[in-house]
mmCIF file of C-alpha atoms and ligand atoms in Angstrom:
data_model
loop_
_atom_site.group_PDB
_atom_site.id
_atom_site.type_symbol
_atom_site.label_atom_id
_atom_site.label_comp_id
_atom_site.label_asym_id
_atom_site.label_seq_id
_atom_site.Cartn_x
_atom_site.Cartn_y
_atom_site.Cartn_z
ATOM 1 C CA MET A 1 -47.941 4.664 17.707
ATOM 2 C CA PRO A 2 -48.347 8.224 18.938
ATOM 3 C CA PHE A 3 -44.833 8.729 20.234
ATOM 4 C CA TYR A 4 -41.209 8.289 19.281
ATOM 5 C CA HIS A 5 -39.305 5.095 19.983
ATOM 6 C CA LYS A 6 -35.710 4.036 19.336
ATOM 7 C CA LEU A 7 -34.330 0.520 19.620
ATOM 8 C CA GLY A 8 -30.922 -0.938 18.723
ATOM 9 C CA LYS A 9 -28.154 0.774 16.754
ATOM 10 C CA ILE A 10 -28.845 3.697 14.413
ATOM 11 C CA PRO A 11 -26.556 6.283 12.804
ATOM 12 C CA PRO A 12 -26.529 9.804 14.284
ATOM 13 C CA LYS A 13 -28.148 11.303 11.174
ATOM 14 C CA ARG A 14 -30.813 9.755 8.957
ATOM 15 C CA HIS A 15 -30.062 8.886 5.331
ATOM 16 C CA THR A 16 -26.306 8.872 5.884
ATOM 17 C CA GLN A 17 -23.692 6.121 5.550
ATOM 18 C CA PHE A 18 -23.968 3.508 8.291
ATOM 19 C CA LYS A 19 -21.283 0.853 8.330
ATOM 20 C CA LYS A 20 -20.726 -2.484 10.001
ATOM 21 C CA PRO A 21 -17.463 -3.095 11.942
ATOM 22 C CA ASN A 22 -16.071 -4.830 8.842
ATOM 23 C CA GLY A 23 -16.746 -1.797 6.639
ATOM 24 C CA ASP A 24 -19.805 -3.162 4.818
ATOM 25 C CA PHE A 25 -22.971 -1.077 4.738
ATOM 26 C CA TYR A 26 -26.148 -1.548 6.717
ATOM 27 C CA TYR A 27 -29.206 -0.968 4.508
ATOM 28 C CA GLU A 28 -31.716 1.691 5.476
ATOM 29 C CA GLN A 29 -35.463 1.261 4.944
ATOM 30 C CA LEU A 30 -38.005 4.054 5.340
ATOM 31 C CA PHE A 31 -41.252 2.383 6.395
ATOM 32 C CA GLY A 32 -44.046 4.937 6.131
ATOM 33 C CA THR A 33 -47.819 4.999 6.240
ATOM 34 C CA ILE A 34 -50.345 7.143 4.337
ATOM 35 C CA GLY A 35 -47.792 7.854 1.650
ATOM 36 C CA PHE A 36 -45.197 10.113 3.267
ATOM 37 C CA ASP A 37 -47.784 11.847 5.486
ATOM 38 C CA GLY A 38 -48.325 9.281 8.229
ATOM 39 C CA MET A 39 -46.217 7.738 10.947
ATOM 40 C CA TYR A 40 -42.920 6.256 9.806
ATOM 41 C CA THR A 41 -39.874 4.417 10.945
ATOM 42 C CA ASN A 42 -36.312 4.279 9.615
ATOM 43 C CA SER A 43 -34.849 0.806 10.101
ATOM 44 C CA TYR A 44 -31.339 -0.495 9.419
ATOM 45 C CA HIS A 45 -30.902 -3.988 7.983
ATOM 46 C CA GLU A 46 -28.047 -6.459 7.736
ATOM 47 C CA GLN A 47 -29.123 -7.189 4.153
ATOM 48 C CA ARG A 48 -31.259 -5.450 1.547
ATOM 49 C CA PRO A 49 -34.945 -6.025 2.444
ATOM 50 C CA THR A 50 -35.885 -6.351 -1.236
ATOM 51 C CA GLN A 51 -34.435 -9.739 -2.159
ATOM 52 C CA VAL A 52 -37.447 -11.637 -3.498
ATOM 53 C CA LYS A 53 -36.400 -15.112 -4.690
ATOM 54 C CA GLU A 54 -39.655 -16.772 -5.599
ATOM 55 C CA ILE A 55 -43.434 -16.280 -5.585
ATOM 56 C CA ARG A 56 -44.703 -19.768 -4.873
ATOM 57 C CA LYS A 57 -48.464 -19.567 -4.508
ATOM 58 C CA GLN A 58 -51.390 -17.192 -4.483
ATOM 59 C CA TYR A 59 -54.726 -18.108 -2.919
ATOM 60 C CA SER A 60 -57.777 -16.329 -1.585
ATOM 61 C CA VAL A 61 -58.628 -16.032 2.095
ATOM 62 C CA ALA A 62 -61.582 -13.718 1.439
ATOM 63 C CA PRO A 63 -64.439 -14.344 3.862
ATOM 64 C CA LYS A 64 -67.542 -16.061 2.476
ATOM 65 C CA ILE A 65 -70.523 -13.782 3.022
ATOM 66 C CA ALA A 66 -73.768 -15.395 4.169
ATOM 67 C CA LYS A 67 -75.793 -12.205 4.694
ATOM 68 C CA GLU A 68 -74.879 -9.120 2.709
ATOM 69 C CA ASN A 69 -77.499 -7.004 4.427
ATOM 70 C CA SER A 70 -79.096 -7.833 7.766
ATOM 71 C CA ILE A 71 -81.218 -6.113 10.380
ATOM 72 C CA GLN A 72 -81.247 -9.105 12.715
ATOM 73 C CA SER A 73 -79.570 -8.919 16.117
ATOM 74 C CA TYR A 74 -77.298 -11.888 16.703
ATOM 75 C CA ARG A 75 -75.421 -13.675 19.408
ATOM 76 C CA PHE A 76 -72.383 -15.669 18.323
ATOM 77 C CA ARG A 77 -70.833 -18.235 20.644
ATOM 78 C CA GLY A 78 -67.172 -17.450 20.063
ATOM 79 C CA PHE A 79 -65.728 -20.367 22.009
ATOM 80 C CA GLN A 80 -67.499 -22.740 19.599
ATOM 81 C CA VAL A 81 -64.914 -21.770 16.978
ATOM 82 C CA LYS A 82 -62.793 -24.905 16.743
ATOM 83 C CA PRO A 83 -59.122 -24.730 17.643
ATOM 84 C CA GLU A 84 -56.817 -25.244 14.664
ATOM 85 C CA THR A 85 -53.139 -26.028 14.518
ATOM 86 C CA ASP A 86 -51.998 -23.270 12.193
ATOM 87 C CA TYR A 87 -52.277 -19.599 13.160
ATOM 88 C CA LEU A 88 -53.512 -18.323 9.783
ATOM 89 C CA ASP A 89 -55.916 -21.245 9.266
ATOM 90 C CA SER A 90 -57.351 -20.632 12.722
ATOM 91 C CA ARG A 91 -58.449 -17.065 11.921
ATOM 92 C CA LYS A 92 -62.192 -17.052 11.127
ATOM 93 C CA VAL A 93 -63.751 -13.832 9.883
ATOM 94 C CA VAL A 94 -67.227 -13.571 11.427
ATOM 95 C CA LEU A 95 -68.212 -10.009 10.487
ATOM 96 C CA THR A 96 -66.807 -7.802 7.771
ATOM 97 C CA ASN A 97 -67.259 -4.681 5.682
ATOM 98 C CA SER A 98 -65.047 -2.666 3.352
ATOM 99 C CA ASP A 99 -63.283 -1.020 6.338
ATOM 100 C CA CYS A 100 -62.701 -3.834 8.778
ATOM 101 C CA SER A 101 -63.081 -7.499 9.651
ATOM 102 C CA ILE A 102 -63.825 -9.040 13.018
ATOM 103 C CA ILE A 103 -62.048 -12.334 13.477
ATOM 104 C CA LEU A 104 -62.078 -15.115 16.049
ATOM 105 C CA ALA A 105 -59.135 -17.468 16.322
ATOM 106 C CA ALA A 106 -58.111 -20.406 18.490
ATOM 107 C CA PRO A 107 -54.609 -21.276 17.246
ATOM 108 C CA LYS A 108 -52.971 -24.287 18.866
ATOM 109 C CA THR A 109 -49.391 -23.737 17.781
ATOM 110 C CA SER A 110 -46.879 -20.966 17.200
ATOM 111 C CA ILE A 111 -45.951 -19.885 13.693
ATOM 112 C CA LYS A 112 -42.905 -22.024 12.933
ATOM 113 C CA ASP A 113 -41.964 -22.349 9.278
ATOM 114 C CA TYR A 114 -43.080 -19.015 7.868
ATOM 115 C CA PHE A 115 -43.420 -15.315 8.621
ATOM 116 C CA TYR A 116 -46.641 -13.334 8.175
ATOM 117 C CA LYS A 117 -47.285 -9.855 6.830
ATOM 118 C CA ASN A 118 -50.678 -8.214 6.427
ATOM 119 C CA THR A 119 -50.458 -5.429 3.860
ATOM 120 C CA ASP A 120 -54.224 -4.844 3.809
ATOM 121 C CA ALA A 121 -54.830 -3.862 7.375
ATOM 122 C CA ASP A 122 -53.597 -2.884 10.804
ATOM 123 C CA GLU A 123 -54.281 -5.750 13.191
ATOM 124 C CA LEU A 124 -55.578 -5.272 16.712
ATOM 125 C CA ILE A 125 -55.197 -8.651 18.439
ATOM 126 C CA PHE A 126 -56.986 -8.984 21.783
ATOM 127 C CA ILE A 127 -55.687 -11.861 23.908
ATOM 128 C CA HIS A 128 -58.604 -13.540 25.637
ATOM 129 C CA LYS A 129 -56.714 -16.725 26.488
ATOM 130 C CA GLY A 130 -53.055 -17.579 26.158
ATOM 131 C CA THR A 131 -49.605 -16.231 26.824
ATOM 132 C CA GLY A 132 -46.583 -15.911 24.604
ATOM 133 C CA LYS A 133 -44.483 -13.577 22.548
ATOM 134 C CA LEU A 134 -45.267 -11.544 19.441
ATOM 135 C CA ARG A 135 -42.014 -11.512 17.443
ATOM 136 C CA THR A 136 -41.654 -8.815 14.793
ATOM 137 C CA MET A 137 -39.027 -7.270 12.535
ATOM 138 C CA LEU A 138 -39.166 -4.231 14.861
ATOM 139 C CA GLY A 139 -38.903 -6.084 18.159
ATOM 140 C CA ASN A 140 -40.827 -8.400 20.422
ATOM 141 C CA LEU A 141 -43.749 -8.004 22.808
ATOM 142 C CA ASP A 142 -44.669 -10.484 25.534
ATOM 143 C CA PHE A 143 -48.414 -10.947 25.865
ATOM 144 C CA LYS A 144 -50.936 -12.356 28.277
ATOM 145 C CA TYR A 145 -54.657 -12.304 29.067
ATOM 146 C CA GLY A 146 -56.185 -8.882 28.508
ATOM 147 C CA ASP A 147 -53.538 -7.489 26.167
ATOM 148 C CA TYR A 148 -54.301 -5.625 22.988
ATOM 149 C CA LEU A 149 -51.463 -6.054 20.492
ATOM 150 C CA LEU A 150 -51.451 -3.422 17.777
ATOM 151 C CA VAL A 151 -49.566 -4.509 14.660
ATOM 152 C CA PRO A 152 -49.474 -1.762 12.003
ATOM 153 C CA ARG A 153 -49.905 -2.968 8.420
ATOM 154 C CA GLY A 154 -46.764 -4.259 6.799
ATOM 155 C CA ILE A 155 -44.954 -5.347 9.958
ATOM 156 C CA ILE A 156 -43.556 -8.851 9.409
ATOM 157 C CA TYR A 157 -44.301 -11.054 12.385
ATOM 158 C CA LYS A 158 -44.447 -14.470 13.989
ATOM 159 C CA ILE A 159 -46.417 -15.353 17.082
ATOM 160 C CA ASP A 160 -45.275 -17.798 19.758
ATOM 161 C CA PHE A 161 -47.771 -19.345 22.157
ATOM 162 C CA ASP A 162 -46.765 -21.020 25.433
ATOM 163 C CA THR A 163 -49.619 -23.573 25.324
ATOM 164 C CA GLU A 164 -52.271 -24.884 22.918
ATOM 165 C CA ASP A 165 -55.107 -23.093 24.742
ATOM 166 C CA ASN A 166 -55.418 -19.737 22.985
ATOM 167 C CA ARG A 167 -58.405 -17.527 22.152
ATOM 168 C CA LEU A 168 -57.977 -14.335 20.158
ATOM 169 C CA PHE A 169 -60.408 -11.602 19.128
ATOM 170 C CA ILE A 170 -58.878 -9.740 16.202
ATOM 171 C CA VAL A 171 -59.925 -6.582 14.399
ATOM 172 C CA GLU A 172 -58.375 -6.014 10.987
ATOM 173 C CA SER A 173 -58.614 -2.380 9.933
ATOM 174 C CA LYS A 174 -58.024 -0.965 6.476
ATOM 175 C CA ARG A 175 -57.843 2.448 8.152
ATOM 176 C CA PRO A 176 -54.928 3.165 10.525
ATOM 177 C CA ILE A 177 -55.770 2.519 14.186
ATOM 178 C CA TYR A 178 -54.868 5.332 16.577
ATOM 179 C CA THR A 179 -55.534 6.244 20.194
ATOM 180 C CA PRO A 180 -58.365 8.832 20.397
ATOM 181 C CA LYS A 181 -57.299 12.272 19.261
ATOM 182 C CA ARG A 182 -59.422 14.033 21.863
ATOM 183 C CA TYR A 183 -57.188 12.539 24.576
ATOM 184 C CA ARG A 184 -54.036 14.066 23.070
ATOM 185 C CA ASN A 185 -52.667 17.611 23.192
ATOM 186 C CA TRP A 186 -51.423 19.440 20.109
ATOM 187 C CA PHE A 187 -48.021 17.717 20.453
ATOM 188 C CA GLY A 188 -49.630 14.281 20.669
ATOM 189 C CA GLN A 189 -49.064 13.742 24.398
ATOM 190 C CA LEU A 190 -51.893 11.963 26.215
ATOM 191 C CA LEU A 191 -53.826 14.428 28.373
ATOM 192 C CA GLU A 192 -54.727 14.259 32.061
ATOM 193 C CA HIS A 193 -58.328 13.181 31.360
ATOM 194 C CA SER A 194 -57.240 10.282 29.137
ATOM 195 C CA PRO A 195 -58.112 6.876 30.659
ATOM 196 C CA PHE A 196 -54.548 5.715 29.937
ATOM 197 C CA CYS A 197 -51.176 7.343 29.395
ATOM 198 C CA GLU A 198 -47.856 6.656 27.695
ATOM 199 C CA ARG A 199 -46.624 4.504 30.598
ATOM 200 C CA ASP A 200 -49.437 2.038 29.861
ATOM 201 C CA LEU A 201 -48.412 1.552 26.218
ATOM 202 C CA ARG A 202 -45.683 -1.096 25.961
ATOM 203 C CA GLN A 203 -43.127 -0.633 23.211
ATOM 204 C CA PRO A 204 -40.788 -3.377 21.939
ATOM 205 C CA GLN A 205 -37.631 -3.552 24.044
ATOM 206 C CA GLU A 206 -36.114 -6.751 22.605
ATOM 207 C CA LEU A 207 -34.844 -6.941 19.029
ATOM 208 C CA GLU A 208 -33.991 -10.264 17.353
ATOM 209 C CA THR A 209 -31.372 -9.794 14.657
ATOM 210 C CA TYR A 210 -30.246 -12.552 12.285
ATOM 211 C CA ASN A 211 -27.788 -12.005 9.468
ATOM 212 C CA GLU A 212 -28.721 -15.137 7.534
ATOM 213 C CA SER A 213 -29.143 -16.003 3.870
ATOM 214 C CA GLY A 214 -31.315 -18.808 2.555
ATOM 215 C CA ASP A 215 -34.994 -19.404 1.758
ATOM 216 C CA PHE A 216 -37.352 -17.473 4.036
ATOM 217 C CA LEU A 217 -41.066 -17.871 3.404
ATOM 218 C CA ILE A 218 -43.260 -14.833 4.099
ATOM 219 C CA LYS A 219 -47.016 -15.272 3.713
ATOM 220 C CA ILE A 220 -48.157 -11.856 2.581
ATOM 221 C CA LYS A 221 -51.818 -10.869 2.664
ATOM 222 C CA LYS A 222 -52.812 -8.412 -0.048
ATOM 223 C CA GLN A 223 -56.355 -7.704 -1.250
ATOM 224 C CA ASP A 224 -57.572 -10.808 0.639
ATOM 225 C CA ASP A 225 -55.133 -13.101 -1.193
ATOM 226 C CA ILE A 226 -52.151 -14.759 0.448
ATOM 227 C CA PHE A 227 -48.963 -14.624 -1.602
ATOM 228 C CA GLU A 228 -46.293 -17.066 -0.525
ATOM 229 C CA MET A 229 -43.062 -15.208 -1.212
ATOM 230 C CA VAL A 230 -39.580 -16.529 -0.607
ATOM 231 C CA TYR A 231 -36.916 -14.011 0.387
ATOM 232 C CA ALA A 232 -33.172 -14.584 0.284
ATOM 233 C CA SER A 233 -32.462 -12.920 3.641
ATOM 234 C CA HIS A 234 -33.872 -13.405 7.135
ATOM 235 C CA PRO A 235 -36.819 -10.996 7.667
ATOM 236 C CA PHE A 236 -35.634 -10.273 11.216
ATOM 237 C CA ASP A 237 -32.324 -8.628 10.315
ATOM 238 C CA VAL A 238 -32.893 -5.141 11.752
ATOM 239 C CA VAL A 239 -30.020 -3.895 13.928
ATOM 240 C CA GLY A 240 -31.868 -0.744 14.959
ATOM 241 C CA TYR A 241 -34.671 1.665 14.132
ATOM 242 C CA ASP A 242 -36.378 4.801 15.258
ATOM 243 C CA GLY A 243 -39.666 6.529 14.541
ATOM 244 C CA TYR A 244 -43.354 6.261 15.265
ATOM 245 C CA ASN A 245 -44.423 3.209 13.218
ATOM 246 C CA TYR A 246 -43.955 0.040 15.270
ATOM 247 C CA PRO A 247 -46.074 -2.547 17.114
ATOM 248 C CA TYR A 248 -47.098 -1.990 20.711
ATOM 249 C CA ALA A 249 -49.172 -3.545 23.488
ATOM 250 C CA PHE A 250 -51.761 -2.187 25.889
ATOM 251 C CA SER A 251 -53.483 -4.186 28.619
ATOM 252 C CA ILE A 252 -57.232 -3.708 29.044
ATOM 253 C CA HIS A 253 -56.512 -4.015 32.788
ATOM 254 C CA ASP A 254 -54.615 -0.710 32.573
ATOM 255 C CA PHE A 255 -57.663 1.166 31.251
ATOM 256 C CA GLU A 256 -58.852 3.520 34.026
ATOM 257 C CA PRO A 257 -62.637 3.770 33.776
ATOM 258 C CA ILE A 258 -64.411 7.127 33.752
ATOM 259 C CA THR A 259 -67.523 7.084 35.943
ATOM 260 C CA GLY A 260 -70.210 9.600 36.901
ATOM 261 C CA ARG A 261 -73.324 10.263 38.989
ATOM 262 C CA ILE A 262 -75.535 9.158 36.095
ATOM 263 C CA HIS A 263 -74.956 6.685 33.261
ATOM 264 C CA GLN A 264 -71.921 7.528 31.139
ATOM 265 C CA PRO A 265 -72.195 6.980 27.381
ATOM 266 C CA PRO A 266 -69.962 4.503 25.494
ATOM 267 C CA PRO A 267 -67.411 7.129 24.332
ATOM 268 C CA VAL A 268 -65.968 7.241 27.888
ATOM 269 C CA HIS A 269 -64.827 3.661 27.266
ATOM 270 C CA GLN A 270 -63.131 4.479 23.974
ATOM 271 C CA THR A 271 -59.632 3.071 23.626
ATOM 272 C CA PHE A 272 -58.842 3.229 19.900
ATOM 273 C CA GLU A 273 -60.196 5.147 16.941
ATOM 274 C CA THR A 274 -60.139 5.006 13.173
ATOM 275 C CA ASP A 275 -62.235 7.042 10.769
ATOM 276 C CA ALA A 276 -64.397 3.938 10.149
ATOM 277 C CA PHE A 277 -64.971 2.438 13.633
ATOM 278 C CA VAL A 278 -64.109 2.811 17.313
ATOM 279 C CA VAL A 279 -62.930 0.267 19.889
ATOM 280 C CA CYS A 280 -64.055 0.610 23.514
ATOM 281 C CA SER A 281 -63.010 -1.249 26.672
ATOM 282 C CA PHE A 282 -65.638 -2.002 29.315
ATOM 283 C CA VAL A 283 -63.732 -2.711 32.514
ATOM 284 C CA PRO A 284 -64.573 -3.334 36.189
ATOM 285 C CA ARG A 285 -65.785 -0.057 37.676
ATOM 286 C CA LEU A 286 -68.012 1.617 40.229
ATOM 287 C CA TYR A 287 -71.543 2.260 39.036
ATOM 288 C CA ASP A 288 -73.272 5.627 38.823
ATOM 289 C CA TYR A 289 -73.808 7.213 42.251
ATOM 290 C CA HIS A 290 -76.770 9.583 41.850
ATOM 291 C CA PRO A 291 -79.353 8.457 44.483
ATOM 292 C CA LEU A 292 -81.846 7.664 41.695
ATOM 293 C CA SER A 293 -79.318 6.395 39.144
ATOM 294 C CA VAL A 294 -80.063 3.453 36.846
ATOM 295 C CA PRO A 295 -76.760 1.620 36.325
ATOM 296 C CA ALA A 296 -77.995 -0.418 33.343
ATOM 297 C CA PRO A 297 -77.741 1.402 30.028
ATOM 298 C CA TYR A 298 -80.853 3.008 28.588
ATOM 299 C CA ASN A 299 -82.382 1.687 25.387
ATOM 300 C CA HIS A 300 -80.549 3.271 22.510
ATOM 301 C CA SER A 301 -80.947 3.494 18.811
ATOM 302 C CA ASN A 302 -77.557 3.272 17.179
ATOM 303 C CA ILE A 303 -79.211 4.349 13.967
ATOM 304 C CA ASP A 304 -76.022 4.708 11.949
ATOM 305 C CA SER A 305 -73.537 2.268 13.430
ATOM 306 C CA ASP A 306 -73.387 -1.487 13.983
ATOM 307 C CA GLU A 307 -72.477 -2.415 17.553
ATOM 308 C CA VAL A 308 -70.363 -5.488 18.243
ATOM 309 C CA LEU A 309 -69.651 -6.481 21.841
ATOM 310 C CA TYR A 310 -67.182 -9.215 22.674
ATOM 311 C CA TYR A 311 -67.718 -10.499 26.206
ATOM 312 C CA VAL A 312 -64.470 -11.346 27.967
ATOM 313 C CA ASP A 313 -65.120 -11.912 31.645
ATOM 314 C CA GLY A 314 -67.300 -11.054 34.647
ATOM 315 C CA ASP A 315 -71.053 -10.722 34.886
ATOM 316 C CA PHE A 316 -72.735 -8.933 31.989
ATOM 317 C CA MET A 317 -75.390 -6.992 33.822
ATOM 318 C CA SER A 318 -77.475 -5.752 30.912
ATOM 319 C CA ARG A 319 -77.706 -9.115 29.107
ATOM 320 C CA ASN A 320 -79.380 -12.366 30.042
ATOM 321 C CA ASP A 321 -77.667 -15.606 29.044
ATOM 322 C CA ILE A 322 -74.382 -14.175 27.826
ATOM 323 C CA ASP A 323 -71.085 -15.944 28.514
ATOM 324 C CA ALA A 324 -67.405 -15.268 28.013
ATOM 325 C CA GLY A 325 -66.446 -15.547 24.359
ATOM 326 C CA HIS A 326 -69.885 -14.530 23.111
ATOM 327 C CA ILE A 327 -70.331 -11.731 20.606
ATOM 328 C CA SER A 328 -73.513 -9.700 20.330
ATOM 329 C CA LEU A 329 -74.278 -7.874 17.103
ATOM 330 C CA HIS A 330 -76.809 -5.062 17.363
ATOM 331 C CA PRO A 331 -77.172 -3.753 13.839
ATOM 332 C CA ALA A 332 -77.780 -0.184 12.785
ATOM 333 C CA GLY A 333 -81.334 0.877 12.172
ATOM 334 C CA ILE A 334 -83.140 -0.522 15.218
ATOM 335 C CA PRO A 335 -82.980 0.235 18.956
ATOM 336 C CA HIS A 336 -81.671 -2.220 21.536
ATOM 337 C CA GLY A 337 -81.217 -2.103 25.280
ATOM 338 C CA PRO A 338 -81.095 -4.120 28.478
ATOM 339 C CA HIS A 339 -82.830 -7.472 28.454
ATOM 340 C CA PRO A 340 -86.109 -7.814 30.384
ATOM 341 C CA GLY A 341 -85.426 -7.493 34.122
ATOM 342 C CA ALA A 342 -81.860 -6.252 33.693
ATOM 343 C CA MET A 343 -82.702 -2.598 34.281
ATOM 344 C CA GLU A 344 -84.577 -3.408 37.500
ATOM 345 C CA ARG A 345 -81.822 -5.801 38.585
ATOM 346 C CA SER A 346 -79.169 -3.119 38.219
ATOM 347 C CA ILE A 347 -80.754 -0.624 40.638
ATOM 348 C CA GLY A 348 -78.809 -0.389 43.899
ATOM 349 C CA LYS A 349 -75.764 -2.233 42.530
ATOM 350 C CA VAL A 350 -72.552 -0.383 43.316
ATOM 351 C CA LYS A 351 -70.029 -1.969 40.968
ATOM 352 C CA THR A 352 -69.535 -4.276 38.018
ATOM 353 C CA ASP A 353 -66.796 -6.795 37.229
ATOM 354 C CA GLU A 354 -67.622 -6.909 33.529
ATOM 355 C CA LEU A 355 -64.837 -6.999 30.987
ATOM 356 C CA ALA A 356 -65.753 -6.558 27.332
ATOM 357 C CA VAL A 357 -64.444 -5.121 24.080
ATOM 358 C CA MET A 358 -66.798 -3.152 21.850
ATOM 359 C CA VAL A 359 -66.366 -2.355 18.164
ATOM 360 C CA ASP A 360 -68.805 0.156 16.674
ATOM 361 C CA THR A 361 -68.568 0.351 12.898
ATOM 362 C CA PHE A 362 -69.945 3.240 10.885
ATOM 363 C CA LYS A 363 -70.724 1.032 7.862
ATOM 364 C CA PRO A 364 -72.947 -2.028 8.292
ATOM 365 C CA LEU A 365 -71.269 -5.383 8.803
ATOM 366 C CA LYS A 366 -71.886 -8.433 6.633
ATOM 367 C CA VAL A 367 -72.431 -11.751 8.404
ATOM 368 C CA THR A 368 -70.188 -14.571 7.191
ATOM 369 C CA GLU A 369 -70.758 -18.298 6.826
ATOM 370 C CA GLU A 370 -68.318 -18.850 9.703
ATOM 371 C CA ALA A 371 -70.501 -16.628 11.895
ATOM 372 C CA LEU A 372 -73.669 -18.546 11.110
ATOM 373 C CA LYS A 373 -71.970 -21.778 12.280
ATOM 374 C CA ILE A 374 -71.853 -20.332 15.818
ATOM 375 C CA ALA A 375 -74.957 -18.113 15.664
ATOM 376 C CA ASP A 376 -77.962 -18.018 17.950
ATOM 377 C CA GLU A 377 -80.740 -17.390 15.418
ATOM 378 C CA GLU A 378 -83.269 -16.738 18.207
ATOM 379 C CA TYR A 379 -81.313 -13.990 19.968
ATOM 380 C CA PHE A 380 -83.181 -11.214 18.161
ATOM 381 C CA LYS A 381 -86.323 -12.191 20.103
ATOM 382 C CA SER A 382 -84.585 -12.041 23.469
ATOM 383 C CA TRP A 383 -86.146 -8.689 24.436
ATOM 384 C CA LEU A 384 -89.667 -10.123 24.408
ATOM 385 C CA GLU A 385 -91.303 -10.243 27.834
HETATM 386 FE FE1 LIG B 1 -75.552 -0.992 23.000
#
């Protein structure tokens, strides 16, 4: 998170004695990223956060790759991913490379009898359907349709859903996910030309604190294995923290689109960045207003990045036969563009209601077996007249 946040009780000076009313100590934890160079948080715990009791199981959740190398454009019908009861079981990796994984999930129930921690990757969870509460060791975030939830690696969490009807689009990133640097000044404050500002980024305001001992199962993902570790103290035992490393939420509906007289390129939609991919938000907006403007995008050759678009809502002007929940994959190396008739259809239109999330990766993505289960193998011919 690009700015400072404080929640709960903390001592006036870091790394000093901090005592409970009964005279016992609270236990401090420095939780840093990128060694000691990145964003960090100092949290204060009822019990020592190191009390491992048991390592029960270890099993792989590595995605099964169907196509290591592909130059075929694809459409994947995301809503054909079957709902599953358990949150972790429901997560299906459809595209992956050494930097990131793109995951679809339709979990039916909240996490009940375990906690989850991803040590491999930051998680960007886009809520397509569903409402509920993300509960973390560093505070809770309510979520609803259109929210991005950013969970930095290592944050222990649970997720509560209000109903069984949930659809998530998740990006796991081995590189830290930040807001774009070009929208921040030298102190990190979001600038006037940024399409969102600090008020749009929701920080945790509610902290759940339990001082409990017992058997607490944390499923920890490391190197694509899940380790089932039992801790002797409740993972949500933080009485307070401060710093920059904590989960936050941002609604796609709060993204203020940048428009122009002629077609604006995808970077104006950029919402998040890493050094391995970008995430862009395509939101309802006025179209280009030059008298001879062509609102549909031009054909473009993304020669060195794979383009993944996740269609959320509205009418997708440049594509024929695309519905909510679909993903298009336009791989690096070949040009793509509007479908036949879409360019002509766009002329004279004044606005779009489209809502979509785009992930452009700098390394090619591998197509998984889960992806092929929901793939349209004919999509690559859809530009033929
Ligand atoms: Fe494109």
